[in-house]
C-alpha cells in the first residue's frame, strides 16, 4: 500500500480532535528537523510548552518514542519531563515516574566506546554519540564511511555477544540492547491507562520507527511517516516534513 498524501480535512492523517486518541511521536526528523550532528539540532522555543499542552489535550495519552536517552530528551524540552520511551525502548518513563531500564550493564560498552572513538578519528566529521546504554556512529558528514562503520559495529556487537544488537537509522548505526524496539515500547504503553482503549496514532521518519508502524497497522491504529526515507516504509500515511507536524501541534493547542 502506497502512503497517502491527502491533506484535506476529511482524509488528513492527523486528527482534528484528540478525543479518544493515544499519541506516540518520534523526535528527530519528526518533531524537529535533522541536523549534521545530534548536538546541532534546533528545538523551536515554543515547542516544549506546545507539547505539554498537546499531552494535556490528549488526557495525558501522549509519549515521545526516540533513540535519544531520556536524559537527553529532558535537556531538549526543559523544564518539562514527558512520558518517554528512550533508546528505542531500552528505557521507559511513565508519567514522570521512575525510569525503567533494560537489565544490562553500561560498563559492557567501555571497550566498544574506546574502539569506536579510535575508529572515528580516521574519519574527520564522524561523530560517536554516547547514550549510556548505547553508542551511535553518525556518518552524515562522511557518507563514504557507511560500509566501514557498519563493519566496525558488526565486529563490536559480535564481541559483546548476547544482549546487544546493531540498529540502523538515517546516516547512523547504533549498538544497543537487544530485545527492545519502538514497537514493543508502544505496545507496553497501550496496555495501561491512559492509553488503553484509545485509537493509536504513531508518527516517525526513520527505519527504527517501522516497528511501531507495524504495531499500529496490526492493531487498527494509524501510522504516519514524515518525509521520504531511502527505504520502502509500511506506514499508511505520509507527511512532508517535521514542520508539518509542528504546524499541526500549534493548531491543536491553540483551540479552546
Short mmCIF file of C-alpha atoms in Angstrom, two decimals, residues 3 44-45 47 57 74 78 113 184 207 226:
data_model
loop_
_atom_site.label_atom_id
_atom_site.label_comp_id
_atom_site.label_asym_id
_atom_site.label_seq_id
_atom_site.Cartn_x
_atom_site.Cartn_y
_atom_site.Cartn_z
CA UNK A 3 1.38 6.03 1.68
CA UNK A 44 11.86 25.79 18.36
CA UNK A 45 11.42 27.76 21.60
CA UNK A 47 7.71 23.57 21.06
CA UNK A 57 -5.47 17.90 25.49
CA UNK A 74 14.67 16.22 29.22
CA UNK A 78 13.23 21.61 29.68
CA UNK A 113 33.29 3.12 23.21
CA UNK A 184 7.48 -3.13 21.80
CA UNK A 207 13.89 2.81 9.90
CA UNK A 226 7.32 12.04 7.93
#
